[in-house]
Coordinates of C-alpha atoms and ligand atoms in Angstrom, one line a residue:
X1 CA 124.9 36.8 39.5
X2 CA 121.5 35.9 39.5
X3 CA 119.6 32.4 40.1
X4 CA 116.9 31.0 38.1
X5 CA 116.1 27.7 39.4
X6 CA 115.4 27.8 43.3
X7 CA 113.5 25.2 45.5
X8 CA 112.3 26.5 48.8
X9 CA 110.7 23.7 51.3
X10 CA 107.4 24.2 49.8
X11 CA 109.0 21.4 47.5
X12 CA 108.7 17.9 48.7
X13 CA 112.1 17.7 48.0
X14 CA 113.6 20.7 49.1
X15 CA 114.7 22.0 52.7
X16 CA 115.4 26.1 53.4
X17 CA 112.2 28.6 53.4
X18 CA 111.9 31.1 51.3
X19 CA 113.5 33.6 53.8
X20 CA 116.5 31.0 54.3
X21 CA 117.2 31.4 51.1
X22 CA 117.0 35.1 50.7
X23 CA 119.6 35.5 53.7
X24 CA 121.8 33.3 51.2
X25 CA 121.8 34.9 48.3
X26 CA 122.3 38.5 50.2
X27 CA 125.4 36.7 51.8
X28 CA 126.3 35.4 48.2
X29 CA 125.7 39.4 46.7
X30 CA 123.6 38.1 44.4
X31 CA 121.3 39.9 42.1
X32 CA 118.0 38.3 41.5
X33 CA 116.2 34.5 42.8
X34 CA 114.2 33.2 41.3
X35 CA 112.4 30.5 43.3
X36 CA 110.7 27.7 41.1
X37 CA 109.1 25.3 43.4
X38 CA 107.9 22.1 41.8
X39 CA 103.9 21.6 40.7
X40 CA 103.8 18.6 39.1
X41 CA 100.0 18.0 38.3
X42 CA 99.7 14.6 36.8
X43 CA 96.7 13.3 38.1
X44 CA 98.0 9.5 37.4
X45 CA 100.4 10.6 40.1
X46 CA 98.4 11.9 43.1
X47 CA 99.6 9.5 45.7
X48 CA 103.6 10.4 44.6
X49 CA 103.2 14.0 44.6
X50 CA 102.4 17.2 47.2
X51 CA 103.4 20.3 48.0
X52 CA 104.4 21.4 51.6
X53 CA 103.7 24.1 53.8
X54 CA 104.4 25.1 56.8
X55 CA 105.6 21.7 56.8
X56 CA 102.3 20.5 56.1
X57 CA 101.7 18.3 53.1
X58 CA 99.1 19.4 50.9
X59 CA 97.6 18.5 47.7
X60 CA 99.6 19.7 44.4
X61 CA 96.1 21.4 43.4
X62 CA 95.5 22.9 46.5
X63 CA 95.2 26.5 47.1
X64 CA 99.2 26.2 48.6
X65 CA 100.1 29.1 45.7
X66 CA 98.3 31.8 47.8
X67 CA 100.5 30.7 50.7
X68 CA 103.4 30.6 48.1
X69 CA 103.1 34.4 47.0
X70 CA 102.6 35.6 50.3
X71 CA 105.9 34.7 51.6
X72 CA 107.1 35.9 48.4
X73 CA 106.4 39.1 48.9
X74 CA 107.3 39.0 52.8
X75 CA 110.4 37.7 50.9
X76 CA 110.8 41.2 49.0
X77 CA 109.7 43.5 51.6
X78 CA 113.0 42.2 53.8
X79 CA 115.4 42.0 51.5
X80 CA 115.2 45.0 49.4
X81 CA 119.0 43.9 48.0
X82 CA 117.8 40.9 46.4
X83 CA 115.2 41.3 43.3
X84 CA 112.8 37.9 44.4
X85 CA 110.7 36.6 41.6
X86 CA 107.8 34.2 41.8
X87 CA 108.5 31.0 39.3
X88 CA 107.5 27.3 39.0
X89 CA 108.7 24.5 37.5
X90 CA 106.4 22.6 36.3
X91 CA 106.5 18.7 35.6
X92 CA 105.3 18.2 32.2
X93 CA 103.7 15.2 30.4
X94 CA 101.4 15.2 27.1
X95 CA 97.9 15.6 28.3
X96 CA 98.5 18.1 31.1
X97 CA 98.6 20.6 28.9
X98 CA 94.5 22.2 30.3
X99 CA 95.5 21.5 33.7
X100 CA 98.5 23.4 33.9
X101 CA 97.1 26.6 31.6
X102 CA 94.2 27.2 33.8
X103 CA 97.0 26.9 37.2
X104 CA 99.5 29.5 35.1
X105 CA 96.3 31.5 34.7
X106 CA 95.5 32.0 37.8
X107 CA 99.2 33.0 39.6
X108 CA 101.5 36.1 38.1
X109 CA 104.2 34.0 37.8
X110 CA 107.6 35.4 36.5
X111 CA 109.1 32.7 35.0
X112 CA 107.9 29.1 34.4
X113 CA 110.2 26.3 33.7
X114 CA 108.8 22.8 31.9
X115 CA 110.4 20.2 33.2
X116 CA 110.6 16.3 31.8
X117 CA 110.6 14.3 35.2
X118 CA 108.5 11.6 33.9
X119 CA 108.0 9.3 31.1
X120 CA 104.2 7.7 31.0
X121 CA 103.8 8.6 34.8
X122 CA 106.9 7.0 36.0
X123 CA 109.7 9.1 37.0
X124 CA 113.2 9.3 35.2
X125 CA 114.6 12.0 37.7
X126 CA 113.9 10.0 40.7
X127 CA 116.6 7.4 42.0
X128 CA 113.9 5.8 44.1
X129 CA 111.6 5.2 40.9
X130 CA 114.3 3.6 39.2
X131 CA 113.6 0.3 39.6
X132 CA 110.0 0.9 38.7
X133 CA 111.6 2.3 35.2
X134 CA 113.8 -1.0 35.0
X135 CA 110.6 -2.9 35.0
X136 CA 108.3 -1.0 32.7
X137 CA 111.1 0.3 29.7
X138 CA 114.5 -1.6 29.8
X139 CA 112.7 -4.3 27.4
X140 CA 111.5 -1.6 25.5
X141 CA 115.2 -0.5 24.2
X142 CA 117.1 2.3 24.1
X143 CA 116.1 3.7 20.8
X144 CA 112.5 3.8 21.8
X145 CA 113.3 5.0 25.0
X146 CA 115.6 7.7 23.3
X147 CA 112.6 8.8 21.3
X148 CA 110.3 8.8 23.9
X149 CA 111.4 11.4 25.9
X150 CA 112.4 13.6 22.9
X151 CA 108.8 13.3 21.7
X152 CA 107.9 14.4 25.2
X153 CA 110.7 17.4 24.6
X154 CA 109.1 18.1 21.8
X155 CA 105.4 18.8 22.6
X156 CA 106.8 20.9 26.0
X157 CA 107.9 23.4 23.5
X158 CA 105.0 23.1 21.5
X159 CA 102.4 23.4 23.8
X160 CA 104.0 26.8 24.6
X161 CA 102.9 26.8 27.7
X162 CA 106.6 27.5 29.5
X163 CA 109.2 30.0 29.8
X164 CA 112.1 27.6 29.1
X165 CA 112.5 24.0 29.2
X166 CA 115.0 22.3 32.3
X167 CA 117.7 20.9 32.1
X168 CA 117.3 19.4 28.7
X169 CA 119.4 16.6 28.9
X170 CA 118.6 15.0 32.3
X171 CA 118.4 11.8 30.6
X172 CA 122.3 11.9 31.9
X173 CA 121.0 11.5 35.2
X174 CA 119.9 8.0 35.7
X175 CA 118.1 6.9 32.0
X176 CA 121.5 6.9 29.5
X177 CA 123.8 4.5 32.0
X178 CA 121.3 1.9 31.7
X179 CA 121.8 1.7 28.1
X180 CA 124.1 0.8 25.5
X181 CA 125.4 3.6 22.8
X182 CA 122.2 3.2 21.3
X183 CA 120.6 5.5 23.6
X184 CA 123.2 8.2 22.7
X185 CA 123.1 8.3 18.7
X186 CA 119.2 7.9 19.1
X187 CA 119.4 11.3 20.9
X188 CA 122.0 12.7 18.4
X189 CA 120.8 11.9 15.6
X190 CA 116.8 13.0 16.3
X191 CA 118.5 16.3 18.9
X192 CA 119.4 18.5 15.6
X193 CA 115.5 18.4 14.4
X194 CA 113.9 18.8 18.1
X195 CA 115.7 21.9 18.9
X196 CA 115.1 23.4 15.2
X197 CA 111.4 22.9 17.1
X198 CA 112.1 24.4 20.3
X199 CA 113.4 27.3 18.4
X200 CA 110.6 27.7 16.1
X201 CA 108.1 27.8 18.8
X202 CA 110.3 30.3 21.1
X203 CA 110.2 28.0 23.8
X204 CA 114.1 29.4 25.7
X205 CA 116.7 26.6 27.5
X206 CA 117.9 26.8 30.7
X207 CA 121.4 26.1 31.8
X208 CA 121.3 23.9 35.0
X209 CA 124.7 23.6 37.0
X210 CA 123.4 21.1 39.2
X211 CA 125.0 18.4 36.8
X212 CA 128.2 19.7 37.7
X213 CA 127.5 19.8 41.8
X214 CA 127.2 15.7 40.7
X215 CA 130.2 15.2 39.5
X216 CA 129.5 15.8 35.8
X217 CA 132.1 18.1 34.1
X218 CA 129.2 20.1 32.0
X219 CA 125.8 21.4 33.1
X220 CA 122.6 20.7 32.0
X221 CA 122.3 20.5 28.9
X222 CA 125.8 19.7 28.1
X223 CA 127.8 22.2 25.8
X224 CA 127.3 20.6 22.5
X225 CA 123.5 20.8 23.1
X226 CA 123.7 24.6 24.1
X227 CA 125.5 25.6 21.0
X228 CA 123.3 23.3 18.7
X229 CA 120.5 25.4 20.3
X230 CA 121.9 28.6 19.8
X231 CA 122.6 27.6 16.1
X232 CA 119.6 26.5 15.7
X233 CA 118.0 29.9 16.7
X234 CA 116.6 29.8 20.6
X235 CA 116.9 33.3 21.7
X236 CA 116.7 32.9 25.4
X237 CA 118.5 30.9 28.2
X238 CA 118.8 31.3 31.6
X239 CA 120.9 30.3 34.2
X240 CA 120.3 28.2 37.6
X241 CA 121.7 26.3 40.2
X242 CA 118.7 23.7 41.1
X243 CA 119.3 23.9 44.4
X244 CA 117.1 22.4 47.1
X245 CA 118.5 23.5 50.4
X246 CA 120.2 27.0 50.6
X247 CA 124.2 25.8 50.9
X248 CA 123.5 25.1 47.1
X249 CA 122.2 28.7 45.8
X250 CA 124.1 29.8 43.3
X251 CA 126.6 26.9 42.9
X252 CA 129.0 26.6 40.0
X253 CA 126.5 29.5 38.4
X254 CA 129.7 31.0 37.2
X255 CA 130.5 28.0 34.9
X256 CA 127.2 28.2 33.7
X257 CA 127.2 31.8 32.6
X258 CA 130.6 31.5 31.1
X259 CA 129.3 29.0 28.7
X260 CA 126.7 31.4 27.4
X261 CA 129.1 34.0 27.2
X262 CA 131.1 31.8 25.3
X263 CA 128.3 31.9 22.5
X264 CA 127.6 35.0 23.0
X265 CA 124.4 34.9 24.7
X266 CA 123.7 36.8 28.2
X267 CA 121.8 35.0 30.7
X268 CA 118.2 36.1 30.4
X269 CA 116.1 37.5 33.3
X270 CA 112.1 37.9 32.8
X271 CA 109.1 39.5 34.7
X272 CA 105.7 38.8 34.4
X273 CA 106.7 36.3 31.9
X274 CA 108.3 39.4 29.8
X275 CA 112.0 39.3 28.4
X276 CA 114.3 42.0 30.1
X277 CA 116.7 43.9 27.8
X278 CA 119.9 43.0 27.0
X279 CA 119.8 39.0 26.5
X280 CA 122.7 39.0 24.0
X281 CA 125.8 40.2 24.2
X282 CA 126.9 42.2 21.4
X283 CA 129.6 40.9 19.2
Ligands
LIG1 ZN1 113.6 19.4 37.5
LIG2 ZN1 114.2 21.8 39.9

């Protein structure tokens, strides 16, 4: 099994070092971990966002990747079982897209992930920015706020700056309950189109099982999205569990993988931002 989608405490979020995590995953047998701390760059954000470590809060455009790395390869010189790559996920908006070429630049990352956490600076993934959200958009409408974040989607793909794009449909989370059905056939009905996009510019899905650790009974994106995306021509998906403190490495990764395998796809593992062999399972 192997684990895409990993936050170690140098995310403000997220408790478990880097080490605490390997020991997990060797417990757990698994294959490759890939951690993906956050760096979410949004200048219009400074005073929400940092990175941590040592327990120290610094700024996100700090030099804290050096630091990052180094316990990364500390990481791989321990635990010669475990195959540890160095990934990001980066929090994405239109606009960003010079700040957060020049920081992918400068790191040999293996895997990046693009994340939508925010819609116009405001988070959607964040229950404590919620109200904030209720204020600014729920006079706005579903429909437009439906569009909104697929037209953020959209340009994450085509800015081609990332790996694959995060859990695809976190709109579940908090956004779509505030709604009526509105919300929902506004995503349906533009959803077919965006993905034809994703796939075009070769922009790859992750699977995220962290949807299912909340109660939800698919993962992120939910089944009917991964199979519109495979139909619609994306070639690569990975698999990961989100998890922000080591008890939840590799969590309910086996329902995520058997959903691939269900369309015939094979999770995908990458170095140096390359594809590995064997993505797809032959049929
Ligand atoms: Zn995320
Ligand atoms: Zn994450």
């Amino acid at each position: 099994m192997i684990d895409y989608h990993v936050h170690p405490d140098f995310s403000q979020d997220a408790e478990g070092s880097i080490e605490a995590y390997c020991e997990r995953a060797s417990e757990l047998g698994l294959e490759e971990i890939c951690f993906t701390t956050h760096y979410e760059p949004d200048p219009a954000r400074r005073d929400c966002e940092e990175v941590h470590v040592n327990g120290c809060a610094q700024p996100v455009d700090s030099d804290w990747p050096d630091a990052y790395f180094a316990a990364l390869q500390a990481a791989t010189a321990k635990f010669p079982s475990v195959a540890v790559l160095a990934g990001v996920e980066v929090g994405y908006e239109p606009g960003l897209e010079g700040i957060v070429s020049d920081f992918l630049r400068r790191y040999p990352f293996d895997f990046v992930l693009g994340a939508i956490h925010c819609l116009d600076h405001i988070a959607i993934t964040a229950g404590q920015e919620l109200d904030r959200f209720k204020v600014e958009y729920m006079d706005q409408g579903p429909e437009f706020v439906a569009e909104r974040y697929l037209h953020h989607l959209r340009a994450a793909a085509g800015c081609q700056l990332f790996d694959c794009l995060a859990h695809l449909d976190i709109y579940r989370k908090y956004v779509e309950s505030l709604y009526d059905q509105r919300f929902g056939a506004t995503i349906d009905s533009l959803l077919p189109s965006v993905l034809d996009f994703v796939a075009q510019s070769g922009t790859g899905i992750e699977v995220n099982s962290s949807a299912l650790r909340r109660g939800n009974a698919e993962p992120y994106p939910a089944l009917r999205i991964l199979k519109l995306a495979r139909d619609a021509g994306v070639q690569v998906f990975t698999v990961g569990s989100d998890a922000h403190r080591p008890a939840d490495l590799g969590k309910d990764l086996e329902t995520a993988v058997q959903a691939l395998e269900d369309l015939g796809v094979r999770p995908a593992r990458l170095r140096r931002r390359k594809l590995m062999p064997a993505a797809r399972i032959p049929r």
